CSV table of C-alpha atoms in Angstrom, one decimal:
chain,number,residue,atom,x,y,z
A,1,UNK,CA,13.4,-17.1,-11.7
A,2,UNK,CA,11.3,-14.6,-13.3
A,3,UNK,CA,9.2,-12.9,-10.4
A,4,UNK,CA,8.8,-10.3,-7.5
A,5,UNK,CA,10.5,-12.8,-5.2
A,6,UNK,CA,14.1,-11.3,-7.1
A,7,UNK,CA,13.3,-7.9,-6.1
A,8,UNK,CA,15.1,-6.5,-3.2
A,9,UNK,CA,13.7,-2.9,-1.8
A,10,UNK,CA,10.3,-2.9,-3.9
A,11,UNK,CA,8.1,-0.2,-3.0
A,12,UNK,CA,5.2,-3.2,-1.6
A,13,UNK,CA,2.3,-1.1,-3.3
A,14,UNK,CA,1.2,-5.1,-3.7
A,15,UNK,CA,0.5,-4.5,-7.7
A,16,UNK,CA,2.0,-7.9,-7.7
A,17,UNK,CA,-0.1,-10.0,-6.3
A,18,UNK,CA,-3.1,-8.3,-7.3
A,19,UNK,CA,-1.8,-9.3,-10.8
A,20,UNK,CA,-0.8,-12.7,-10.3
A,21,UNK,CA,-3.0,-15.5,-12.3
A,22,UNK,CA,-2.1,-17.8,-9.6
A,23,UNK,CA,-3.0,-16.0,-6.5
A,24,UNK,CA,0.1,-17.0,-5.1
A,25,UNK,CA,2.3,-13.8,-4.0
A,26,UNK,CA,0.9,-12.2,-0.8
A,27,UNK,CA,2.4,-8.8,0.5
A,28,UNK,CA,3.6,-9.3,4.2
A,29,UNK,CA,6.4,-7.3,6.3
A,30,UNK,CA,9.8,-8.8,5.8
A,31,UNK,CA,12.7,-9.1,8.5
A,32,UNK,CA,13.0,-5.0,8.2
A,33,UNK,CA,9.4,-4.2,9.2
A,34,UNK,CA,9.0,-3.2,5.1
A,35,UNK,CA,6.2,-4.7,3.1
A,36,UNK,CA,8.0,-6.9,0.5
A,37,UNK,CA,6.0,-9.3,-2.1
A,38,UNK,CA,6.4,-13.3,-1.4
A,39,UNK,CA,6.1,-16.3,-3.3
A,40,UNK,CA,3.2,-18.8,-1.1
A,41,UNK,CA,3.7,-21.3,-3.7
A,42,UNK,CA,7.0,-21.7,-5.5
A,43,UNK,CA,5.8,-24.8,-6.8
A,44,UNK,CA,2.7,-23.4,-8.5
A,45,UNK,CA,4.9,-20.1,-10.1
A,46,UNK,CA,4.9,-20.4,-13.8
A,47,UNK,CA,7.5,-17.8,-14.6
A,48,UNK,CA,5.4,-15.7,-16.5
A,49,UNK,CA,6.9,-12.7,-15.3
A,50,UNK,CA,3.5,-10.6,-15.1
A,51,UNK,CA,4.5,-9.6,-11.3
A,52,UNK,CA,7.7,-8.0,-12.9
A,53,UNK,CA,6.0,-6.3,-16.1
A,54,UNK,CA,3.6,-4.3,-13.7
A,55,UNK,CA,6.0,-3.6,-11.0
A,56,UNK,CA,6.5,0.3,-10.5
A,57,UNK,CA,10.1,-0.9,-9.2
A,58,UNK,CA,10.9,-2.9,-11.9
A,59,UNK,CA,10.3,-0.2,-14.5
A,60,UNK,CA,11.5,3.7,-13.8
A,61,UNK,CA,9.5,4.8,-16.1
A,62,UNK,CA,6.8,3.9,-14.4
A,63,UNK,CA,7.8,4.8,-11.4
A,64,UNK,CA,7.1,9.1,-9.9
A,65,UNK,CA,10.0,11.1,-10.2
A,66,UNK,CA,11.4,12.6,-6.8
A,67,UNK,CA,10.2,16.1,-8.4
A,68,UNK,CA,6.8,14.9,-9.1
A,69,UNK,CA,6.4,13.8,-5.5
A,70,UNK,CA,4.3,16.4,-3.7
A,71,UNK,CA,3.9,15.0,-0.4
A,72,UNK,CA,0.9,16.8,2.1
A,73,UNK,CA,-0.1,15.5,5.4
A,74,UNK,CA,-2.7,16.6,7.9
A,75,UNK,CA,-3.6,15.5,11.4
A,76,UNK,CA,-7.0,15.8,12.8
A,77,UNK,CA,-9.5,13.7,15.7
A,78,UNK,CA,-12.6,14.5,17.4
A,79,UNK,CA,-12.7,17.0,20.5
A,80,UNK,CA,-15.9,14.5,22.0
A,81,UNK,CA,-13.6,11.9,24.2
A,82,UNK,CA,-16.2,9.1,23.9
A,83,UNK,CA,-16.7,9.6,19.4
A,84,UNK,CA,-12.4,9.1,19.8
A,85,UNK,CA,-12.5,6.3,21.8
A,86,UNK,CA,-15.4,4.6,19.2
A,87,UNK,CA,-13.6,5.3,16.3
A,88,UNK,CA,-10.5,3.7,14.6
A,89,UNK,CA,-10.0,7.1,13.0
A,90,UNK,CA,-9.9,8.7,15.8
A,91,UNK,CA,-13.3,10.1,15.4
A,92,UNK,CA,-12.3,12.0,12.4
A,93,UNK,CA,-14.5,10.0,9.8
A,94,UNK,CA,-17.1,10.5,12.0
A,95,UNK,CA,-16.7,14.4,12.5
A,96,UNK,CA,-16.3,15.0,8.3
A,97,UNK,CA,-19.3,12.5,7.9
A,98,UNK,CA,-21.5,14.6,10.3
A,99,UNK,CA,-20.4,17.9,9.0
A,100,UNK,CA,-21.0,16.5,5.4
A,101,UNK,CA,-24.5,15.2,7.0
A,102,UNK,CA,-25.4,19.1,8.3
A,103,UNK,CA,-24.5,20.8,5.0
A,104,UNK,CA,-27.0,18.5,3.4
């Protein structure tokens, strides 16, 4: 076999399937709550090994290197209860859009 379905520990960025002719490799979690690449239609996989040749897994130099990772996080929400409870975001989407909105 010459696709993702061989790789074990892939980084599911989903690359993959977004590549594939066929349309048939989705990106779901696996048995170790990771998102992993599957095959929906063995039958239909031609072996053309696109999957593999754009896989950041696959190839290391493709892949960032641990000392060009520069991982920043930040936490934020709305202090208005009811704009947290509308939003998905926790109200923060709404509090940068209305910010945005006020400085014209």
């Amino acid at each position: 076999m010459n696709n993702v379905s061989t790789i074990k520990n892939c980084y599911g960025c989903g690359v993959c399937a977004a590549s594939c002719g066929k349309k048939i490799i989705s990106i779901r979690l696996n048995e170790d709550g990771f998102y992993a690449p599957y095959i929906d239609e063995p039958g239909k996989c031609t072996d053309c090994g696109i999957c593999l040749d754009v896989c950041a897994f696959n190839h290391e130099d493709r892949a960032l290197k641990p000392e060009e990772i520069q991982i920043k996080s930040w936490a934020a929400w709305s202090n208005d209860e009811a704009v947290r409870r509308k939003c998905s975001s926790g109200g923060i989407g709404f509090e940068i859009g209305k910010q945005l909105i006020e400085q014209g």
